[in-house]
Amino acid sequence: EDQVTQSPEALRLQEGESSSLNCSYTVSGLRGLFWYRQDPGKGPEFLFTLYSAGEEKEKERLKATLTKKESFLHITAPKPEDSATYLCAVQARTSYDKVIFGPGTSLSVIP
Amino acid sequence: DTAVSQTPKYLVTQMGNDKSIKCEQNLGHDTMYWYKQDSKKFLKIMFSYNNKELIINETVPNRFSPKSPDKAHLNLHINSLELGDSAVYFCASSTNRERNEKLFFGSGTQLSVL
């Protein structure tokens, strides 16, 4: 069964303290892995798509990487405005190409 | 201009009632979705429509009935509401579900069943 897990469930960082969020997945044929950011009271907002192992994408203080079994979202020198829930999702080649989301990591960046 | 808009934002109702949530996208996308996010923030797909045709129905109780009058609209009607239906419901759209296109989400409808 296709599955996505994320760790940690919650993470508190001091402003400027770099860290990484983990997304582990089991899927029968990966079509794409996505990272989204969700702010309270809002819908998820797209950040990155990764397609194959070894691929990396960057946006401001965020960098996403992909291996055959997991993805990492690295946050360099985070700021309070980076506080949000970060969701990982995978799209499988089977299961009608549906997108399956992980439970998310709630990130708090303290000034 | 809001890309994916859903109404209402909040919905509070009694058990047993029937309610609807409306969704519209102005992005020209072919595919629309309904997702349910429970209290633990888990986003789970409910339905997917491609050009008004139902593609995915994820073992959702048949009290939930999606309706797509055209490819820009996907409404969700819920009959005989139960306490367990309380959650945040998100509408989303994408260009083409087969080409790992990113999803654009609405801002959600928080449903509370009392």
Short mmCIF file of C-alpha atoms in Angstrom, two decimals:
data_model
loop_
_atom_site.label_atom_id
_atom_site.label_comp_id
_atom_site.label_asym_id
_atom_site.label_seq_id
_atom_site.Cartn_x
_atom_site.Cartn_y
_atom_site.Cartn_z
CA GLU A 1 0.00 0.00 0.00
CA ASP A 2 1.26 3.49 -0.88
CA GLN A 3 2.25 5.37 2.26
CA VAL A 4 3.91 8.61 3.38
CA THR A 5 5.29 9.33 6.85
CA GLN A 6 6.93 12.50 8.13
CA SER A 7 9.20 13.28 11.06
CA PRO A 8 9.37 14.97 13.40
CA GLU A 9 5.71 15.67 14.08
CA ALA A 10 6.64 19.08 15.48
CA LEU A 11 9.85 21.09 15.50
CA ARG A 12 10.78 24.26 17.38
CA LEU A 13 13.82 26.18 16.18
CA GLN A 14 15.48 29.37 17.21
CA GLU A 15 15.73 31.95 14.48
CA GLY A 16 18.85 31.14 12.45
CA GLU A 17 19.05 27.53 13.64
CA SER A 18 19.16 25.31 10.54
CA SER A 19 17.50 21.89 10.48
CA SER A 20 15.88 19.26 8.25
CA LEU A 21 12.45 17.71 7.95
CA ASN A 22 12.11 14.11 6.80
CA CYS A 23 9.57 12.47 4.51
CA SER A 24 9.70 8.69 4.03
CA TYR A 25 7.58 7.06 1.37
CA THR A 26 6.55 3.67 0.08
CA VAL A 27 4.99 3.79 -3.34
CA SER A 28 4.70 1.41 -6.26
CA GLY A 29 6.22 3.60 -8.94
CA LEU A 30 6.89 7.22 -8.02
CA ARG A 31 5.56 9.75 -10.48
CA GLY A 32 6.49 12.74 -8.33
CA LEU A 33 7.11 13.90 -4.75
CA PHE A 34 5.74 17.23 -3.64
CA TRP A 35 6.36 19.60 -0.75
CA TYR A 36 3.65 22.00 0.37
CA ARG A 37 3.48 24.66 3.06
CA GLN A 38 0.26 25.18 5.03
CA ASP A 39 -0.40 28.22 7.19
CA PRO A 40 -3.17 28.13 9.85
CA GLY A 41 -6.63 28.61 8.35
CA LYS A 42 -5.37 28.31 4.77
CA GLY A 43 -5.00 25.67 2.11
CA PRO A 44 -1.64 24.06 1.31
CA GLU A 45 0.62 26.08 -0.96
CA PHE A 46 2.94 24.35 -3.41
CA LEU A 47 6.71 24.56 -2.84
CA PHE A 48 8.53 21.90 -4.91
CA THR A 49 8.16 18.85 -7.11
CA LEU A 50 10.93 16.24 -7.25
CA TYR A 51 10.85 13.51 -9.85
CA SER A 52 13.85 11.21 -9.41
CA ALA A 53 16.48 10.20 -6.86
CA GLY A 54 19.34 12.67 -6.65
CA GLU A 55 17.27 15.65 -7.65
CA GLU A 56 17.43 18.86 -5.60
CA LYS A 57 15.34 22.05 -5.69
CA GLU A 58 15.89 25.33 -3.84
CA LYS A 59 13.76 28.31 -2.97
CA GLU A 60 15.05 31.02 -0.66
CA ARG A 61 15.94 29.31 2.65
CA LEU A 62 14.43 25.96 1.62
CA LYS A 63 16.11 23.09 -0.19
CA ALA A 64 14.42 19.80 -1.03
CA THR A 65 16.28 16.60 -1.85
CA LEU A 66 15.12 13.15 -2.93
CA THR A 67 16.42 9.60 -2.56
CA LYS A 68 14.71 6.34 -3.52
CA LYS A 69 13.03 6.07 -0.13
CA GLU A 70 12.88 9.53 1.39
CA SER A 71 12.99 13.25 0.88
CA PHE A 72 14.43 15.97 3.07
CA LEU A 73 13.41 19.58 3.36
CA HIS A 74 16.41 21.53 4.62
CA ILE A 75 15.75 24.91 6.20
CA THR A 76 18.77 27.17 6.40
CA ALA A 77 18.82 30.06 8.90
CA PRO A 78 15.03 30.03 9.34
CA LYS A 79 13.04 33.14 10.16
CA PRO A 80 9.78 33.40 12.15
CA GLU A 81 7.83 33.75 8.90
CA ASP A 82 8.92 30.20 7.99
CA SER A 83 6.67 28.91 10.78
CA ALA A 84 4.02 26.68 9.19
CA THR A 85 3.11 23.04 8.67
CA TYR A 86 5.13 21.42 5.91
CA LEU A 87 3.39 18.63 4.04
CA CYS A 88 5.01 15.99 1.88
CA ALA A 89 2.98 14.18 -0.78
CA VAL A 90 3.62 11.52 -3.40
CA GLN A 91 1.92 10.73 -6.65
CA ALA A 92 2.01 7.07 -7.62
CA ARG A 93 1.93 5.69 -11.14
CA THR A 94 -0.82 3.36 -10.01
CA SER A 95 -3.94 4.17 -7.98
CA TYR A 96 -5.32 6.49 -10.66
CA ASP A 97 -2.36 8.85 -10.14
CA LYS A 98 -3.82 10.12 -6.90
CA VAL A 99 -1.72 12.28 -4.60
CA ILE A 100 -1.19 10.90 -1.09
CA PHE A 101 -0.23 13.30 1.70
CA GLY A 102 1.84 12.68 4.80
CA PRO A 103 0.73 13.93 8.23
CA GLY A 104 2.97 17.00 8.10
CA THR A 105 5.61 18.59 10.32
CA SER A 106 4.59 21.64 12.32
CA LEU A 107 7.52 24.07 12.37
CA SER A 108 7.78 26.94 14.84
CA VAL A 109 10.64 29.41 14.52
CA ILE A 110 11.18 31.46 17.65
CA PRO A 111 12.67 34.98 17.34
CA ASP B 1 -8.41 37.20 -8.21
CA THR B 2 -8.72 34.03 -6.13
CA ALA B 3 -7.65 30.98 -8.16
CA VAL B 4 -9.65 28.35 -6.25
CA SER B 5 -12.50 29.67 -4.17
CA GLN B 6 -14.84 27.71 -1.95
CA THR B 7 -17.83 28.74 0.09
CA PRO B 8 -18.73 28.91 2.84
CA LYS B 9 -15.57 29.34 4.93
CA TYR B 10 -17.33 28.09 8.07
CA LEU B 11 -20.33 25.80 8.35
CA VAL B 12 -21.93 24.93 11.68
CA THR B 13 -24.91 22.61 11.60
CA GLN B 14 -26.87 20.00 13.50
CA MET B 15 -26.55 16.25 13.11
CA GLY B 16 -28.89 14.88 10.46
CA ASN B 17 -28.96 18.03 8.34
CA ASP B 18 -28.01 18.23 4.66
CA LYS B 19 -25.45 20.81 3.53
CA SER B 20 -23.46 21.79 0.44
CA ILE B 21 -20.03 23.29 -0.16
CA LYS B 22 -19.31 25.05 -3.43
CA CYS B 23 -16.00 25.29 -5.26
CA GLU B 24 -14.94 27.22 -8.34
CA GLN B 25 -11.58 27.56 -10.08
CA ASN B 26 -10.64 30.21 -12.63
CA LEU B 27 -7.35 28.63 -13.69
CA GLY B 28 -8.72 26.73 -16.67
CA HIS B 29 -7.70 23.42 -15.07
CA ASP B 30 -9.16 20.09 -16.19
CA THR B 31 -9.04 18.27 -12.86
CA MET B 32 -10.67 19.11 -9.54
CA TYR B 33 -10.57 17.39 -6.17
CA TRP B 34 -12.10 17.28 -2.74
CA TYR B 35 -9.82 16.58 0.21
CA LYS B 36 -10.74 16.12 3.87
CA GLN B 37 -8.37 17.27 6.62
CA ASP B 38 -9.13 15.80 10.02
CA SER B 39 -8.22 17.11 13.47
CA LYS B 40 -4.76 15.55 13.17
CA LYS B 41 -4.16 17.57 9.99
CA PHE B 42 -4.12 14.49 7.77
CA LEU B 43 -5.18 15.44 4.23
CA LYS B 44 -7.04 12.60 2.56
CA ILE B 45 -8.42 12.58 -0.95
CA MET B 46 -12.16 12.02 -1.30
CA PHE B 47 -12.97 12.59 -4.97
CA SER B 48 -11.31 13.55 -8.20
CA TYR B 49 -13.06 14.81 -11.33
CA ASN B 50 -11.45 15.21 -14.72
CA ASN B 51 -13.43 17.30 -17.18
CA LYS B 52 -16.68 16.67 -15.26
CA GLU B 53 -16.04 12.90 -15.12
CA LEU B 54 -15.56 11.13 -11.78
CA ILE B 55 -12.09 9.54 -11.67
CA ILE B 56 -11.42 8.79 -8.00
CA ASN B 57 -13.94 7.89 -5.30
CA GLU B 58 -12.03 6.94 -2.17
CA THR B 59 -14.47 4.74 -0.25
CA VAL B 60 -16.36 7.76 0.93
CA PRO B 61 -19.84 7.11 2.40
CA ASN B 62 -22.53 7.61 -0.19
CA ARG B 63 -23.94 10.41 1.98
CA PHE B 64 -21.27 12.47 0.20
CA SER B 65 -22.16 13.30 -3.39
CA PRO B 66 -19.94 15.46 -5.57
CA LYS B 67 -21.41 17.28 -8.53
CA SER B 68 -19.51 18.92 -11.37
CA PRO B 69 -21.78 21.03 -13.62
CA ASP B 70 -18.76 22.10 -15.67
CA LYS B 71 -15.01 21.71 -15.40
CA ALA B 72 -14.65 24.96 -13.43
CA HIS B 73 -17.00 23.89 -10.64
CA LEU B 74 -17.04 20.98 -8.22
CA ASN B 75 -19.59 21.07 -5.43
CA LEU B 76 -19.91 18.71 -2.48
CA HIS B 77 -23.29 17.79 -1.04
CA ILE B 78 -23.49 15.94 2.26
CA ASN B 79 -26.68 14.23 3.44
CA SER B 80 -27.58 13.26 7.00
CA LEU B 81 -24.53 14.85 8.59
CA GLU B 82 -22.82 12.94 11.38
CA LEU B 83 -20.50 14.08 14.18
CA GLY B 84 -17.57 12.35 12.47
CA ASP B 85 -18.01 14.54 9.40
CA SER B 86 -16.59 17.48 11.33
CA ALA B 87 -13.35 18.45 9.57
CA VAL B 88 -11.90 20.96 7.15
CA TYR B 89 -12.78 20.25 3.52
CA PHE B 90 -10.47 21.52 0.80
CA CYS B 91 -11.18 21.88 -2.87
CA ALA B 92 -8.20 21.74 -5.23
CA SER B 93 -7.45 21.76 -8.93
CA SER B 94 -4.62 20.81 -11.26
CA THR B 95 -3.85 21.08 -14.94
CA ASN B 96 -3.69 17.36 -15.57
CA ARG B 97 -3.66 14.64 -12.92
CA GLU B 98 -1.51 12.30 -15.03
CA ARG B 99 1.44 14.64 -15.40
CA ASN B 100 2.37 15.14 -11.72
CA GLU B 101 1.10 18.68 -11.81
CA LYS B 102 0.99 20.64 -8.60
CA LEU B 103 -2.30 21.14 -6.80
CA PHE B 104 -3.85 24.54 -6.19
CA PHE B 105 -5.97 24.55 -3.04
CA GLY B 106 -8.84 26.67 -1.86
CA SER B 107 -8.78 28.12 1.63
CA GLY B 108 -10.97 25.40 3.09
CA THR B 109 -14.41 25.00 4.64
CA GLN B 110 -14.45 24.22 8.34
CA LEU B 111 -17.48 22.02 8.98
CA SER B 112 -18.67 21.56 12.55
CA VAL B 113 -21.48 19.10 13.19
CA LEU B 114 -23.14 19.51 16.59
#
